[in-house]
XYZ file of N, CA and C in Angstrom:
645
model
N 184.837 170.824 197.157
C 183.411 170.667 196.848
C 182.914 169.406 197.544
N 181.733 169.456 198.140
C 181.164 168.299 198.817
C 180.737 167.253 197.799
N 180.987 166.015 198.136
C 180.623 164.908 197.281
C 179.238 164.391 197.604
N 178.572 164.960 198.624
C 177.273 164.435 199.058
C 176.213 164.410 197.937
N 176.108 165.449 197.105
C 175.101 165.363 196.024
C 175.334 164.169 195.086
N 176.610 163.914 194.728
C 176.925 162.764 193.869
C 176.671 161.464 194.595
N 176.931 161.424 195.913
C 176.649 160.225 196.713
C 175.148 159.918 196.717
N 174.359 160.963 196.948
C 172.915 160.748 196.999
C 172.365 160.301 195.635
N 172.829 160.964 194.563
C 172.348 160.615 193.231
C 172.766 159.206 192.819
N 174.008 158.841 193.112
C 174.448 157.495 192.757
C 173.699 156.448 193.584
N 173.337 156.771 194.834
C 172.567 155.864 195.650
C 171.169 155.632 195.054
N 170.519 156.733 194.660
C 169.209 156.606 194.028
C 169.281 155.775 192.769
N 170.279 156.034 191.923
C 170.428 155.281 190.662
C 170.805 153.826 190.900
N 171.571 153.543 191.965
C 171.973 152.177 192.261
C 170.768 151.311 192.680
N 169.779 151.950 193.285
C 168.577 151.211 193.659
C 167.749 150.778 192.448
N 168.001 151.384 191.294
C 167.292 151.030 190.086
C 168.145 150.099 189.216
N 169.406 150.477 189.037
C 170.313 149.649 188.217
C 171.736 149.885 188.678
N 172.183 149.098 189.654
C 173.482 149.287 190.256
C 174.609 149.056 189.244
N 174.426 148.073 188.352
C 175.479 147.770 187.394
C 175.706 148.916 186.419
N 174.626 149.570 186.028
C 174.767 150.730 185.133
C 175.532 151.847 185.817
N 175.272 152.067 187.104
C 175.938 153.116 187.852
C 177.478 152.836 187.889
N 177.845 151.598 188.246
C 179.268 151.241 188.311
C 179.910 151.383 186.939
N 179.222 150.920 185.901
C 179.782 150.977 184.559
C 179.966 152.429 184.100
N 178.946 153.271 184.288
C 179.026 154.635 183.829
C 180.092 155.440 184.602
N 180.082 155.304 185.931
C 181.061 156.017 186.715
C 182.497 155.580 186.340
N 182.656 154.268 186.141
C 183.991 153.756 185.750
C 184.435 154.324 184.422
N 183.514 154.363 183.464
C 183.857 154.899 182.117
C 184.175 156.381 182.193
N 183.365 157.135 182.966
C 183.627 158.565 183.075
C 184.981 158.848 183.750
N 185.302 158.009 184.733
C 186.592 158.191 185.403
C 187.745 157.800 184.499
N 187.602 156.672 183.797
C 188.686 156.173 182.928
C 188.955 157.106 181.744
N 187.926 157.787 181.276
C 188.092 158.678 180.136
C 188.498 160.098 180.561
N 188.607 160.319 181.848
C 189.059 161.605 182.340
C 188.019 162.672 182.393
N 186.736 162.305 182.296
C 185.662 163.295 182.361
C 185.472 163.841 183.775
N 185.922 163.061 184.742
C 185.795 163.500 186.144
C 186.920 162.901 186.958
N 187.336 163.592 187.983
C 188.371 163.049 188.910
C 187.730 162.637 190.216
N 186.359 162.554 190.279
C 185.674 162.178 191.488
C 185.531 160.681 191.635
N 185.838 159.925 190.547
C 185.656 158.478 190.541
C 186.940 157.793 190.989
N 186.886 156.928 191.991
C 188.101 156.231 192.435
C 188.606 155.238 191.400
N 189.888 154.951 191.477
C 190.507 154.063 190.487
C 189.943 152.647 190.560
N 189.467 152.244 191.713
C 188.920 150.892 191.845
C 187.731 150.644 190.949
N 186.950 151.720 190.627
C 185.812 151.604 189.744
C 186.218 151.713 188.270
N 187.473 152.105 188.030
C 187.941 152.271 186.663
C 188.700 151.071 186.149
N 188.901 150.089 186.989
C 189.649 148.914 186.583
C 188.941 148.142 185.481
N 189.739 147.588 184.568
C 189.178 146.897 183.405
C 188.283 145.716 183.807
N 188.708 144.950 184.796
C 187.919 143.811 185.191
C 186.592 144.235 185.835
N 186.615 145.347 186.562
C 185.375 145.884 187.127
C 184.414 146.320 186.024
N 184.946 147.022 185.039
C 184.140 147.506 183.938
C 183.541 146.343 183.128
N 184.347 145.293 182.870
C 183.863 144.140 182.123
C 182.740 143.464 182.895
N 182.976 143.214 184.199
C 181.970 142.560 185.014
C 180.682 143.342 185.089
N 180.834 144.683 185.272
C 179.633 145.524 185.333
C 178.905 145.552 184.000
N 179.652 145.526 182.907
C 179.028 145.506 181.589
C 178.239 144.248 181.317
N 178.824 143.075 181.690
C 178.113 141.829 181.500
C 176.864 141.716 182.354
N 177.003 142.135 183.605
C 175.830 142.093 184.497
C 174.769 143.101 184.081
N 175.176 144.246 183.538
C 174.219 145.217 183.026
C 173.434 144.624 181.879
N 174.096 143.898 180.982
C 173.400 143.278 179.856
C 172.403 142.236 180.341
N 172.819 141.457 181.357
C 171.898 140.462 181.944
C 170.674 141.138 182.519
N 170.879 142.224 183.235
C 169.765 142.939 183.812
C 168.886 143.586 182.764
N 169.508 144.073 181.684
C 168.745 144.717 180.611
C 167.754 143.747 179.976
N 168.126 142.437 179.936
C 167.226 141.428 179.384
C 166.185 141.002 180.432
N 166.639 140.610 181.621
C 165.740 140.105 182.640
C 164.737 141.165 183.055
N 165.122 142.427 183.038
C 164.280 143.495 183.535
C 163.085 143.792 182.620
N 163.103 143.215 181.426
C 162.043 143.508 180.461
C 161.065 142.345 180.274
N 161.241 141.291 181.049
C 160.364 140.101 180.942
C 159.431 140.081 182.164
N 158.118 140.072 181.915
C 157.165 140.054 183.060
C 157.443 138.908 184.009
N 157.339 139.172 185.309
C 157.570 138.230 186.405
C 159.035 137.890 186.593
N 159.777 137.740 185.491
C 161.224 137.527 185.642
C 161.826 138.768 186.290
N 161.318 139.957 185.913
C 161.845 141.160 186.491
C 161.620 141.250 187.998
N 160.457 140.728 188.447
C 160.184 140.715 189.888
C 161.102 139.752 190.617
N 161.378 138.616 190.031
C 162.316 137.665 190.633
C 163.720 138.272 190.705
N 164.087 138.949 189.616
C 165.386 139.623 189.566
C 165.460 140.688 190.669
N 164.375 141.437 190.820
C 164.358 142.482 191.863
C 164.463 141.866 193.247
N 163.797 140.732 193.467
C 163.886 140.062 194.759
C 165.327 139.652 195.112
N 166.026 139.143 194.127
C 167.414 138.733 194.334
C 168.274 139.949 194.659
N 167.947 141.097 194.052
C 168.764 142.296 194.217
C 168.303 143.208 195.356
N 167.396 142.715 196.194
C 166.964 143.504 197.349
C 168.149 143.766 198.271
N 169.073 142.882 198.348
C 170.297 143.083 199.135
C 171.417 143.660 198.309
N 171.544 143.226 197.072
C 172.670 143.629 196.224
C 172.674 145.123 195.946
N 171.525 145.671 195.555
C 171.470 147.082 195.190
C 171.806 148.050 196.350
N 171.235 147.862 197.523
C 171.600 148.750 198.651
C 173.092 148.613 199.001
N 173.622 147.375 198.974
C 175.053 147.211 199.283
C 175.900 147.926 198.200
N 175.509 147.763 196.951
C 176.243 148.401 195.872
C 176.196 149.934 196.054
N 175.007 150.447 196.375
C 174.879 151.899 196.595
C 175.759 152.373 197.719
N 175.804 151.608 198.807
C 176.663 151.977 199.957
C 178.125 151.909 199.609
N 178.553 150.878 198.879
C 179.973 150.724 198.519
C 180.411 151.862 197.583
N 179.594 152.105 196.534
C 179.939 153.166 195.597
C 180.036 154.505 196.327
N 179.039 154.775 197.212
C 179.045 156.015 197.960
C 180.287 156.145 198.829
N 180.682 155.082 199.513
C 181.856 155.102 200.357
C 183.122 155.334 199.524
N 183.208 154.704 198.348
C 184.364 154.897 197.501
C 184.443 156.331 196.986
N 183.314 156.878 196.633
C 183.305 158.298 196.160
C 183.722 159.229 197.293
N 183.254 158.961 198.498
C 183.623 159.797 199.652
C 185.110 159.657 199.941
N 185.637 158.409 199.836
C 187.046 158.227 200.120
C 187.916 158.929 199.082
N 187.449 158.987 197.854
C 188.229 159.681 196.805
C 188.214 161.178 197.028
N 187.037 161.709 197.460
C 186.914 163.150 197.639
C 187.535 163.617 198.952
N 187.324 162.856 200.010
C 187.835 163.258 201.318
C 187.014 164.348 201.994
N 185.863 164.741 201.404
C 185.036 165.799 201.968
C 183.878 165.275 202.805
N 183.737 163.953 202.863
C 182.627 163.323 203.587
C 183.113 162.016 204.181
N 182.872 161.749 205.459
C 183.286 160.458 206.025
C 182.717 159.281 205.272
N 183.490 158.266 205.055
C 183.046 157.127 204.244
C 181.862 156.404 204.854
N 181.851 156.273 206.179
C 180.724 155.616 206.857
C 179.417 156.353 206.632
N 179.480 157.674 206.754
C 178.279 158.476 206.530
C 177.824 158.393 205.092
N 178.793 158.423 204.166
C 178.451 158.331 202.722
C 177.808 156.974 202.424
N 178.370 155.919 203.015
C 177.809 154.584 202.791
C 176.394 154.483 203.305
N 176.121 155.118 204.458
C 174.752 155.083 204.998
C 173.792 155.831 204.083
N 174.207 156.992 203.574
C 173.351 157.745 202.663
C 173.110 156.996 201.387
N 174.172 156.500 200.788
C 174.043 155.767 199.523
C 173.241 154.504 199.644
N 173.469 153.744 200.732
C 172.734 152.484 200.923
C 171.269 152.688 201.200
N 170.980 153.703 202.068
C 169.566 153.991 202.394
C 168.811 154.482 201.169
N 169.423 155.377 200.430
C 168.763 155.898 199.230
C 168.559 154.783 198.180
N 169.557 153.915 198.025
C 169.423 152.818 197.100
C 168.298 151.856 197.509
N 168.190 151.601 198.803
C 167.127 150.715 199.290
C 165.759 151.300 198.986
N 165.602 152.591 199.241
C 164.289 153.213 199.014
C 163.948 153.206 197.513
N 164.888 153.556 196.660
C 164.586 153.567 195.219
C 164.367 152.138 194.706
N 165.068 151.179 195.295
C 164.826 149.776 194.904
C 163.427 149.343 195.265
N 162.934 149.715 196.471
C 161.575 149.344 196.864
C 160.545 149.978 195.939
N 160.802 151.211 195.521
C 159.901 151.852 194.527
C 159.886 151.063 193.221
N 161.085 150.732 192.730
C 161.202 149.992 191.477
C 160.508 148.636 191.568
N 160.818 147.873 192.624
C 160.257 146.531 192.768
C 158.753 146.577 192.937
N 158.247 147.505 193.741
C 156.813 147.632 193.949
C 156.090 148.057 192.704
N 156.652 148.965 191.959
C 156.051 149.394 190.710
C 155.987 148.248 189.700
N 157.045 147.463 189.648
C 157.023 146.321 188.743
C 156.003 145.272 189.124
N 155.820 145.040 190.390
C 154.770 144.116 190.855
C 153.396 144.592 190.377
N 153.167 145.914 190.447
C 151.860 146.421 190.005
C 151.729 146.290 188.504
N 152.834 146.567 187.767
C 152.761 146.477 186.309
C 152.538 145.039 185.876
N 153.051 144.101 186.616
C 152.895 142.653 186.255
C 151.469 142.175 186.392
N 150.623 142.955 187.001
C 149.209 142.579 187.070
C 148.522 142.779 185.707
N 149.180 143.524 184.812
C 148.646 143.700 183.463
C 149.091 142.555 182.574
N 148.177 142.003 181.725
C 148.559 140.840 180.930
C 149.509 141.110 179.790
N 149.608 142.353 179.364
C 150.481 142.624 178.207
C 151.880 142.939 178.672
N 152.924 142.628 177.849
C 154.303 142.796 178.276
C 154.899 144.165 177.936
N 154.186 144.977 177.170
C 154.788 146.189 176.635
C 155.070 147.235 177.738
N 154.242 147.233 178.787
C 154.465 148.166 179.870
C 155.744 147.869 180.608
N 156.098 146.592 180.729
C 157.360 146.209 181.339
C 158.546 146.710 180.530
N 158.463 146.534 179.221
C 159.560 146.955 178.353
C 159.682 148.483 178.393
N 158.554 149.172 178.299
C 158.605 150.638 178.335
C 159.158 151.190 179.666
N 158.731 150.601 180.765
C 159.210 151.040 182.062
C 160.734 150.760 182.228
N 161.163 149.597 181.761
C 162.568 149.240 181.854
C 163.426 150.188 181.046
N 163.000 150.478 179.823
C 163.766 151.388 178.979
C 163.837 152.785 179.618
N 162.696 153.214 180.166
C 162.673 154.526 180.840
C 163.609 154.570 182.017
N 163.664 153.475 182.795
C 164.554 153.422 183.955
C 166.021 153.435 183.503
N 166.342 152.686 182.454
C 167.709 152.661 181.973
C 168.155 154.035 181.486
N 167.287 154.682 180.715
C 167.614 156.026 180.210
C 167.693 157.046 181.369
N 166.794 156.888 182.365
C 166.804 157.790 183.504
C 168.106 157.664 184.307
N 168.572 156.447 184.556
C 169.779 156.208 185.305
C 170.970 156.813 184.501
N 171.054 156.502 183.204
C 172.146 157.034 182.386
C 172.136 158.542 182.385
N 170.953 159.132 182.237
C 170.835 160.595 182.178
C 171.215 161.244 183.486
N 170.729 160.729 184.595
C 170.932 161.376 185.901
C 172.396 161.231 186.338
N 173.014 160.083 186.056
C 174.429 159.906 186.431
C 175.303 160.817 185.587
N 175.026 160.881 184.300
C 175.803 161.775 183.413
C 175.637 163.203 183.868
N 174.427 163.614 184.163
C 174.182 164.988 184.594
C 174.873 165.273 185.927
N 174.912 164.252 186.816
C 175.518 164.420 188.125
C 177.003 164.676 188.042
N 177.648 164.185 187.001
C 179.090 164.406 186.845
C 179.376 165.883 186.600
N 178.498 166.567 185.870
C 178.719 167.944 185.516
C 177.978 168.934 186.407
N 176.868 168.484 186.984
C 176.064 169.393 187.852
C 175.459 168.578 188.970
N 176.287 168.145 189.945
C 175.809 167.235 190.962
C 174.686 167.734 191.828
N 174.683 169.055 192.131
C 173.668 169.608 193.013
C 172.274 169.520 192.398
N 172.174 169.927 191.150
C 170.874 169.873 190.436
C 170.435 168.448 190.257
N 171.387 167.573 189.911
C 171.080 166.158 189.714
C 170.524 165.544 191.005
N 171.111 165.941 192.154
C 170.648 165.398 193.443
C 169.232 165.875 193.726
N 168.922 167.104 193.392
C 167.553 167.637 193.586
C 166.557 166.830 192.728
N 166.935 166.589 191.476
C 166.080 165.805 190.578
C 165.882 164.385 191.114
N 166.962 163.774 191.597
C 166.867 162.444 192.157
C 165.969 162.412 193.374
N 166.062 163.452 194.226
C 165.239 163.511 195.429
C 163.760 163.641 195.052
N 163.479 164.462 194.057
C 162.089 164.632 193.623
C 161.533 163.343 193.053
N 162.347 162.645 192.221
C 161.899 161.370 191.670
C 161.699 160.325 192.740
N 162.554 160.361 193.771
C 162.388 159.390 194.849
C 161.093 159.625 195.610
N 160.806 160.869 195.938
C 159.588 161.193 196.670
C 158.340 160.852 195.818
N 158.378 161.205 194.520
C 157.241 160.871 193.627
C 157.070 159.349 193.544
N 158.172 158.650 193.463
C 158.097 157.188 193.403
C 157.473 156.582 194.628
N 157.828 157.100 195.813
C 157.269 156.608 197.052
C 155.780 156.874 197.145
N 155.374 158.062 196.683
C 153.936 158.414 196.661
C 153.175 157.485 195.730
N 153.701 157.290 194.555
C 153.052 156.392 193.578
C 152.978 154.968 194.132
N 154.027 154.552 194.798
C 154.070 153.198 195.364
C 152.972 152.992 196.376
N 152.689 154.022 197.169
C 151.610 153.932 198.169
C 150.273 153.693 197.482
N 150.062 154.444 196.369
C 148.795 154.258 195.629
C 148.718 152.908 194.983
N 149.895 152.365 194.528
C 149.919 151.080 193.863
C 149.813 149.901 194.842
N 150.095 150.151 196.113
C 150.095 149.085 197.075
C 148.765 148.337 197.116
N 147.658 149.088 197.012
C 146.343 148.447 197.049
C 146.143 147.549 195.851
N 146.629 147.963 194.680
C 146.485 147.129 193.475
C 147.327 145.896 193.645
N 148.504 146.031 194.226
C 149.375 144.883 194.432
C 148.699 143.858 195.370
N 148.086 144.372 196.465
C 147.382 143.475 197.405
C 146.242 142.750 196.729
N 145.488 143.451 195.873
C 144.375 142.821 195.185
C 144.903 141.715 194.267
N 146.004 142.012 193.587
C 146.584 141.023 192.688
C 147.036 139.781 193.445
N 147.659 139.950 194.591
C 148.111 138.813 195.379
C 146.912 138.009 195.899
N 145.840 138.731 196.307
C 144.644 137.999 196.775
C 144.020 137.201 195.642
N 143.938 137.770 194.439
C 143.361 137.061 193.320
C 144.195 135.837 192.970
N 145.484 135.991 193.006
C 146.359 134.844 192.701
C 146.194 133.739 193.732
N 146.130 134.089 194.988
C 145.904 133.102 196.057
C 144.555 132.432 195.875
N 143.523 133.215 195.490
C 142.208 132.671 195.304
C 142.180 131.689 194.126
N 142.879 132.020 193.041
C 142.923 131.115 191.897
C 143.604 129.803 192.280
N 144.675 129.907 193.041
C 145.355 128.687 193.504
C 144.418 127.825 194.334
N 143.680 128.471 195.247
C 142.759 127.711 196.089
C 141.666 127.076 195.260
N 141.148 127.810 194.254
C 140.105 127.242 193.387
C 140.622 126.040 192.592
N 141.854 126.126 192.114
C 142.450 125.007 191.377
C 142.610 123.798 192.323
N 143.038 124.104 193.552
C 143.236 122.986 194.508
C 141.903 122.316 194.809
N 140.841 123.130 195.029
C 139.533 122.549 195.313
C 138.985 121.785 194.135
N 139.201 122.323 192.932
C 138.756 121.648 191.713
C 139.450 120.295 191.568
N 140.758 120.286 191.808
C 141.502 118.999 191.696
C 141.059 118.017 192.786
N 140.774 118.508 193.989
C 140.287 117.625 195.049
C 138.911 117.055 194.688
N 138.020 117.940 194.136
C 136.689 117.471 193.746
C 136.730 116.438 192.639
N 137.642 116.654 191.689
C 137.761 115.727 190.583
C 138.249 114.371 191.089
N 139.159 114.386 192.044
C 139.650 113.128 192.591
C 138.580 112.405 193.370
N 137.753 113.147 194.088
C 136.630 112.528 194.852
C 135.627 111.860 193.917
N 135.303 112.573 192.848
C 134.311 111.993 191.901
C 134.869 110.753 191.229
N 136.182 110.735 190.993
C 136.770 109.577 190.300
C 136.751 108.349 191.206
N 136.814 108.583 192.536
C 136.827 107.453 193.469
C 135.397 107.013 193.851
N 134.367 107.828 193.565
C 133.027 107.518 193.977
C 132.496 106.312 193.232
N 131.621 105.450 193.852
C 131.015 104.259 193.151
C 130.020 104.721 192.085
N 129.710 103.832 191.184
C 128.837 104.175 190.071
C 127.440 104.520 190.563
N 126.948 103.854 191.625
C 125.670 104.204 192.211
C 124.468 103.677 191.466
N 124.633 102.642 190.558
C 123.459 102.155 189.847
C 122.619 101.198 190.652
N 123.140 100.766 191.808
C 122.377 99.953 192.734
C 122.046 98.559 192.250
N 122.629 98.128 191.125
C 122.335 96.777 190.584
C 123.062 95.712 191.351
N 122.411 94.629 191.616
C 123.036 93.490 192.288
C 122.709 92.221 191.507
N 123.630 91.315 191.441
C 123.456 90.064 190.677
C 123.592 88.878 191.622
N 122.641 87.940 191.477
C 122.661 86.725 192.320
C 122.906 85.531 191.442
């Protein structure tokens, strides 16, 4: 059986939460639910590290603006993780060259990461924090659900992941304008504060102007 559907699905999920993907695949492999997961992902130290990092992401991902900083840091990490996981899956299966699998997993992870990061930037333009929490929970549940489903029905899971990726890219295009407006407003506020501070400093240095002279 070709491992390509699982590679594609794991790449999509890695772009959203790479640590959850490593943790889930490792657990599924260690418990014997699937023989598609390489032993390197089932190691205890890998599972512990993935679990700790997943908990860190679960917290950071639900805090406005902190989630965007976290996403910026993971712009490189998630695609690399997607490529590595894909290559390991391909090496375990032997039905797909590891280099090709890494390219598919890394590219898919990068695209889904851009969707996630862009969507969060748009959500952060809203003053309330509940949309961040709701989106983060939905993403966590989505990753868990799609990876679990991919273990038992990889072809259908890959189709679902592809549909979600396309929808995410379409939504991101529509949100791009809102993101640009938000960045312009923020730059404008900074400029207004700078000008206000400059004006206050100028007034403080100005003479009293009463024109009185004493002889």
